[in-house]
Tab-separated table of C-alpha atoms in Angstrom:
chain	number	residue	atom	x	y	z
A	1128	MET	CA	82.948	20.764	90.826
A	1129	SER	CA	84.876	20.760	87.561
A	1130	TYR	CA	83.891	22.731	84.474
A	1131	LEU	CA	84.706	21.766	80.911
A	1132	ARG	CA	84.232	25.373	79.784
A	1133	ILE	CA	83.529	28.721	81.423
A	1134	ARG	CA	82.786	32.197	80.134
A	1135	LEU	CA	82.864	35.259	82.351
A	1136	GLU	CA	81.314	38.608	81.506
A	1137	GLY	CA	82.103	41.690	83.552
A	1138	THR	CA	82.527	45.446	83.426
A	1139	LEU	CA	85.570	47.546	84.285
A	1140	THR	CA	84.751	51.187	84.963
A	1141	ALA	CA	87.611	53.671	85.203
A	1142	THR	CA	87.597	55.800	88.342
A	1143	SER	CA	90.676	57.733	87.247
A	1144	PRO	CA	92.365	58.594	83.927
A	1145	THR	CA	93.988	55.655	82.132
A	1146	HIS	CA	96.997	55.455	79.838
A	1147	ILE	CA	97.572	52.024	78.327
A	1148	GLY	CA	100.252	52.890	75.814
A	1149	THR	CA	101.228	51.266	72.538
A	1150	GLY	CA	104.734	52.712	72.240
A	1151	GLU	CA	103.567	54.718	69.227
A	1152	THR	CA	103.336	58.486	68.902
A	1153	ARG	CA	101.452	60.944	66.742
A	1154	PRO	CA	102.430	64.516	65.886
A	1155	VAL	CA	100.254	67.443	66.948
A	1156	ASP	CA	100.841	71.034	65.889
A	1157	ARG	CA	100.436	73.515	68.707
A	1158	LYS	CA	100.971	77.230	69.071
A	1159	LYS	CA	104.192	78.041	70.824
A	1160	LYS	CA	103.414	80.540	73.592
A	1161	SER	CA	105.710	83.512	73.323
A	1162	THR	CA	103.804	86.714	72.654
A	1163	GLU	CA	100.416	87.301	71.120
A	1164	GLU	CA	102.033	88.855	68.068
A	1165	ASP	CA	104.805	86.287	67.719
A	1166	ALA	CA	102.902	82.987	67.996
A	1167	THR	CA	104.472	80.195	65.952
A	1168	GLN	CA	103.555	76.562	65.313
A	1169	GLU	CA	105.565	73.749	66.826
A	1170	SER	CA	105.078	70.004	66.415
A	1171	THR	CA	104.758	67.820	69.502
A	1172	ASP	CA	104.864	64.020	69.613
A	1173	ILE	CA	101.980	62.560	71.621
A	1174	SER	CA	102.243	59.102	73.221
A	1175	MET	CA	99.158	57.222	72.065
A	1176	ILE	CA	96.833	54.905	73.986
A	1177	ALA	CA	95.636	51.513	72.736
A	1178	ARG	CA	92.640	51.704	70.387
A	1179	ASP	CA	90.455	49.129	68.674
A	1180	CYS	CA	89.445	49.022	65.002
A	1181	SER	CA	86.741	51.653	65.602
A	1182	GLY	CA	89.253	54.091	67.068
A	1183	SER	CA	87.928	53.823	70.636
A	1184	PRO	CA	90.088	53.067	73.697
A	1185	TYR	CA	90.188	49.461	74.857
A	1186	VAL	CA	91.919	47.292	77.438
A	1187	PRO	CA	94.130	44.642	75.758
A	1188	GLY	CA	93.400	41.155	77.033
A	1189	SER	CA	97.116	40.597	77.576
A	1190	ALA	CA	97.260	43.649	79.872
A	1191	LEU	CA	94.291	42.469	81.932
A	1192	ARG	CA	95.672	38.950	82.205
A	1193	GLY	CA	99.115	40.242	83.173
A	1194	VAL	CA	98.013	42.551	85.989
A	1195	VAL	CA	95.656	39.965	87.526
A	1196	ARG	CA	98.361	37.296	87.389
A	1197	ASN	CA	100.957	39.600	88.944
A	1198	TYR	CA	98.495	40.699	91.652
A	1199	LEU	CA	97.922	37.089	92.711
A	1200	LEU	CA	101.653	36.349	92.517
A	1201	GLN	CA	102.553	39.269	94.783
A	1202	ILE	CA	100.009	38.187	97.403
A	1203	PHE	CA	100.560	34.425	97.482
A	1204	ARG	CA	104.120	33.624	96.371
A	1205	SER	CA	105.574	33.814	99.896
A	1206	MET	CA	102.682	31.916	101.484
A	1207	PRO	CA	102.166	28.159	101.884
A	1208	GLY	CA	99.761	26.093	99.843
A	1209	ASN	CA	101.455	26.239	96.424
A	1210	VAL	CA	98.977	28.880	95.252
A	1211	ALA	CA	101.715	30.836	93.453
A	1212	ARG	CA	105.459	30.541	92.910
A	1213	ASP	CA	107.955	32.737	91.104
A	1214	GLU	CA	109.998	30.462	88.838
A	1215	ASP	CA	112.683	31.627	86.410
A	1216	TYR	CA	111.609	29.805	83.264
A	1217	ASP	CA	114.483	31.249	81.254
A	1218	VAL	CA	116.826	29.184	83.446
A	1219	ILE	CA	114.549	26.139	83.335
A	1220	LEU	CA	114.377	26.212	79.523
A	1221	ALA	CA	118.130	26.790	79.202
A	1222	GLN	CA	118.898	23.812	81.461
A	1223	ALA	CA	116.462	21.628	79.518
A	1224	LYS	CA	118.214	22.569	76.275
A	1225	VAL	CA	121.636	21.706	77.694
A	1226	ARG	CA	120.345	18.342	78.911
A	1227	ASP	CA	118.532	17.765	75.605
A	1228	LYS	CA	115.318	17.120	77.516
A	1229	LYS	CA	112.289	16.367	75.380
A	1230	GLN	CA	109.399	18.813	75.483
A	1231	ASP	CA	106.951	16.205	76.808
A	1232	ASP	CA	109.321	15.288	79.643
A	1233	LEU	CA	109.893	18.947	80.511
A	1234	TYR	CA	106.144	19.553	80.559
A	1235	GLU	CA	105.488	16.567	82.826
A	1236	ASP	CA	108.270	17.477	85.285
A	1237	GLU	CA	107.232	21.124	85.613
A	1238	TYR	CA	103.458	20.655	85.541
A	1239	ASN	CA	103.526	18.113	88.343
A	1240	LYS	CA	105.036	20.696	90.708
A	1241	ALA	CA	103.297	23.741	89.246
A	1242	SER	CA	101.345	26.133	91.438
A	1243	LEU	CA	97.660	26.880	91.064
A	1244	LEU	CA	98.520	30.219	89.454
A	1245	GLU	CA	100.799	28.648	86.846
A	1246	LYS	CA	98.180	26.067	85.858
A	1247	VAL	CA	95.469	28.680	85.393
A	1248	PHE	CA	97.487	31.487	83.764
A	1249	GLY	CA	100.116	29.366	82.011
A	1250	THR	CA	103.903	29.498	81.688
A	1251	PRO	CA	106.415	29.487	78.796
A	1252	VAL	CA	106.179	25.679	78.904
A	1253	TRP	CA	102.379	25.292	78.642
A	1254	ALA	CA	99.329	27.378	77.852
A	1255	GLY	CA	97.034	28.429	80.665
A	1256	LYS	CA	93.419	27.463	81.214
A	1257	ILE	CA	91.993	30.936	80.590
A	1258	GLU	CA	91.871	33.428	77.722
A	1259	CYS	CA	91.365	37.126	78.441
A	1260	TRP	CA	89.745	38.766	75.441
A	1261	ASP	CA	90.284	42.408	74.557
A	1262	ALA	CA	87.868	44.620	76.497
A	1263	PRO	CA	86.301	47.326	74.269
A	1264	ALA	CA	84.759	50.526	75.578
A	1265	THR	CA	81.006	50.057	76.016
A	1266	GLY	CA	80.099	53.606	75.015
A	1267	LYS	CA	81.265	57.193	74.897
A	1268	ILE	CA	81.195	59.958	77.474
A	1269	ASP	CA	80.813	63.687	77.065
A	1270	GLY	CA	84.231	65.104	77.819
A	1271	THR	CA	83.529	68.794	77.320
A	1272	CYS	CA	84.932	69.422	80.795
A	1273	PHE	CA	88.326	68.497	79.282
A	1274	LYS	CA	88.105	70.976	76.399
A	1275	ASP	CA	91.037	72.963	77.801
A	1276	LYS	CA	93.078	69.749	77.538
A	1277	ASP	CA	92.424	69.209	73.819
A	1278	TRP	CA	89.536	66.789	74.361
A	1279	ASP	CA	88.810	64.607	71.315
A	1280	GLN	CA	85.237	63.287	71.374
A	1281	ASP	CA	85.837	60.732	68.620
A	1282	ARG	CA	89.044	59.391	70.132
A	1283	GLN	CA	87.610	59.620	73.685
A	1284	CYS	CA	90.796	61.060	75.158
A	1285	TYR	CA	92.479	64.266	76.235
A	1286	LEU	CA	96.122	65.303	76.509
A	1287	VAL	CA	98.219	65.368	79.659
A	1288	ARG	CA	101.423	67.381	79.747
A	1289	SER	CA	104.110	66.592	82.259
A	1290	VAL	CA	107.842	66.793	82.935
A	1291	ALA	CA	110.437	64.133	83.641
A	1292	ILE	CA	111.518	63.937	87.291
A	1293	ASP	CA	115.144	63.457	88.309
A	1294	PRO	CA	115.140	60.303	90.503
A	1295	VAL	CA	118.033	61.632	92.593
A	1296	THR	CA	116.946	65.203	93.299
A	1297	GLY	CA	113.212	64.723	92.882
A	1298	ALA	CA	113.110	67.929	90.842
A	1299	ALA	CA	111.863	68.463	87.309
A	1300	GLU	CA	114.512	67.910	84.642
A	1301	ALA	CA	115.108	70.834	82.317
A	1302	HIS	CA	113.912	70.572	78.696
A	1303	LYS	CA	112.275	67.179	79.260
A	1304	LEU	CA	108.586	67.849	78.702
A	1305	TYR	CA	106.351	65.103	77.362
A	1306	THR	CA	102.697	64.769	76.380
A	1307	PHE	CA	100.493	61.701	76.342
A	1308	GLU	CA	96.884	60.702	75.688
A	1309	ALA	CA	94.642	59.701	78.588
A	1310	ALA	CA	91.256	57.989	78.485
A	1311	PRO	CA	88.964	59.677	81.019
A	1312	ALA	CA	87.473	58.418	84.262
A	1313	GLY	CA	83.925	57.165	83.780
A	1314	LEU	CA	84.663	55.129	80.660
A	1315	SER	CA	83.556	51.492	80.966
A	1316	TYR	CA	85.031	48.405	79.291
A	1317	LYS	CA	83.385	45.043	78.584
A	1318	VAL	CA	85.389	42.141	80.012
A	1319	ASN	CA	85.163	38.621	78.573
A	1320	ILE	CA	87.226	35.734	79.906
A	1321	ALA	CA	86.909	32.188	78.571
A	1322	GLY	CA	88.380	29.075	80.150
A	1323	GLN	CA	88.609	25.322	79.913
A	1324	ARG	CA	88.794	22.582	82.550
A	1325	LEU	CA	88.735	24.767	85.662
A	1326	ASP	CA	87.480	23.590	89.036
A	1327	ASP	CA	85.780	25.611	91.793
A	1328	ILE	CA	89.084	26.502	93.466
A	1329	GLU	CA	90.714	27.740	90.238
A	1330	LEU	CA	87.626	29.698	89.241
A	1331	GLY	CA	87.459	31.176	92.745
A	1332	MET	CA	91.089	32.291	92.467
A	1333	LEU	CA	90.333	34.042	89.160
A	1334	LEU	CA	87.405	35.916	90.717
A	1335	PHE	CA	89.535	36.787	93.748
A	1336	GLY	CA	92.127	38.302	91.411
A	1337	LEU	CA	89.550	40.332	89.476
A	1338	ASN	CA	88.115	41.647	92.740
A	1339	GLY	CA	91.552	43.139	93.361
A	1340	PHE	CA	90.374	46.126	91.319
A	1341	ASN	CA	87.914	46.862	94.142
A	1342	SER	CA	90.466	46.627	96.964
A	1343	GLY	CA	90.822	49.692	99.155
A	1344	ILE	CA	94.185	48.512	100.502
A	1345	TYR	CA	96.131	47.054	97.571
A	1346	PRO	CA	94.115	47.863	94.431
A	1347	LEU	CA	94.851	46.568	90.982
A	1348	THR	CA	95.546	49.209	88.342
A	1349	LEU	CA	95.912	49.166	84.563
A	1350	GLY	CA	98.423	51.002	82.438
A	1351	ALA	CA	101.147	53.502	83.208
A	1352	MET	CA	101.612	56.069	85.993
A	1353	SER	CA	99.665	54.262	88.688
A	1354	GLY	CA	101.842	56.108	91.199
A	1355	ARG	CA	100.154	59.311	90.042
A	1356	GLY	CA	96.689	57.819	90.479
A	1357	PHE	CA	96.167	56.653	86.908
A	1358	GLY	CA	94.599	53.338	85.923
A	1359	GLN	CA	92.212	52.823	88.846
A	1360	MET	CA	89.158	50.702	88.053
A	1361	ILE	CA	86.074	49.152	89.608
A	1362	PHE	CA	85.191	45.610	88.513
A	1363	LYS	CA	81.650	44.231	88.407
A	1364	LEU	CA	80.924	40.592	87.612
A	1365	ASP	CA	77.901	40.559	85.323
A	1366	LYS	CA	77.438	36.925	84.311
A	1367	LEU	CA	79.266	33.628	84.676
A	1368	TYR	CA	78.456	30.751	82.337
A	1369	VAL	CA	79.704	27.194	82.910
A	1370	LEU	CA	79.583	23.757	81.354
A	1371	GLU	CA	79.808	21.177	84.115
A	1372	GLU	CA	82.053	18.233	83.341
A	1373	SER	CA	79.373	15.544	83.464
A	1374	SER	CA	78.142	13.311	80.657
A	1375	ASP	CA	74.476	14.328	80.991
A	1376	VAL	CA	75.228	18.060	80.901
A	1377	ILE	CA	77.595	17.677	77.953
A	1378	LYS	CA	75.015	15.635	76.006
A	1379	GLU	CA	72.403	18.350	76.574
A	1380	TRP	CA	74.904	21.038	75.527
A	1381	VAL	CA	75.676	19.174	72.275
A	1382	LEU	CA	71.941	18.677	71.646
A	1383	GLN	CA	71.182	22.377	72.148
A	1384	ALA	CA	74.077	23.337	69.889
A	1385	SER	CA	72.806	21.038	67.126
A	1386	GLN	CA	69.246	22.372	67.321
A	1387	HIS	CA	70.130	26.065	67.554
A	1388	ASP	CA	72.611	28.315	65.840
A	1389	HIS	CA	75.030	28.562	68.741
A	1390	ALA	CA	77.835	26.493	70.233
A	1391	GLY	CA	81.179	26.875	71.935
A	1392	TYR	CA	81.207	29.391	74.769
A	1393	HIS	CA	77.819	30.878	73.892
A	1394	ALA	CA	75.627	27.916	74.857
A	1395	LEU	CA	76.578	27.492	78.505
A	1396	GLN	CA	74.452	27.476	81.650
A	1397	GLU	CA	74.449	30.699	83.667
A	1398	MET	CA	75.521	30.429	87.302
A	1399	SER	CA	73.255	31.849	89.975
A	1400	ASP	CA	74.403	34.780	92.146
A	1401	THR	CA	74.623	32.455	95.146
A	1402	GLU	CA	76.873	30.023	93.304
A	1403	LYS	CA	79.108	32.858	92.095
A	1404	ASP	CA	79.471	34.252	95.617
A	1405	GLU	CA	80.484	30.837	96.943
A	1406	LEU	CA	83.425	30.424	94.551
A	1407	ILE	CA	85.762	32.948	96.232
A	1408	GLY	CA	84.862	31.393	99.593
A	1409	ILE	CA	85.876	27.948	98.292
A	1410	PHE	CA	89.252	29.328	97.172
A	1411	LYS	CA	89.802	31.026	100.547
A	1412	GLN	CA	88.915	27.823	102.406
A	1413	CYS	CA	91.458	25.870	100.358
A	1414	PHE	CA	94.125	28.466	101.070
A	1415	ALA	CA	93.273	28.607	104.794
A	1416	LYS	CA	93.485	24.809	104.996
A	1417	ALA	CA	96.977	24.880	103.481
A	1418	ILE	CA	98.096	27.463	106.069
A	1419	ARG	CA	96.776	25.333	108.927
A	1420	GLN	CA	98.544	22.257	107.594
A	1421	GLU	CA	101.782	24.229	107.270
A	1422	GLY	CA	101.472	25.388	110.869
A	1423	GLN	CA	100.947	21.852	112.132
A	1424	SER	CA	103.926	20.405	110.238
């Protein structure tokens, strides 16, 4: 089955603290601990987490797209079936420039040999079939248990203080303290992914990648310091809407859009739970078939 449009709704719930940084810092005045009588103020730069227009933490769509793509690449790039390949597009683009190759010719040459992953997630030569929207926090939690870590209820974060580690000795480096914001475990984020012209196999691969957050062996994580247990999430697929690529379905979709005040990705048919469960199985069957064919060749 091929789908002209899809829209996926899901929920990511943090099971550990998360730090998705922006590269920006903010100053915070703190009391320098010396003696009770001789307490002075010192300013500390805090590494900030990503926030939306309301000031709440969120997961950037680019971050979600990147980790899912890399997860699939790490699993499938060394396996048969052309599910994923690791191409150096800087070299490809440089060679095309030297040869004065036209953009349309470059696109045709590369797309014809592209892997499933490259077609769905895109490359520097063409856009992918999916768009990962920014995932806002769905609510706020009571973080009074973090009050000794400068919990900020409005910003939904607390502060983590750490030291830089010498990679050679494994010991803490002197005078290299740093502080950063962390969004707490328990915070949930609303995931929305839209797509165009995906088939069952491609949609199944996307769901397989998102389920990587739930893996107990090789879990997907978001943000920095995953080696310290940060960025762990649980993903739940809430709804999956599709527009089948058939003339009758498209005519009905256009009719509904003209009679009601909705169109685009918000007037699609919802998939049943059974149909959703079958998609990952279809992707696995395609991959297993490719392995068998490779073994017989």
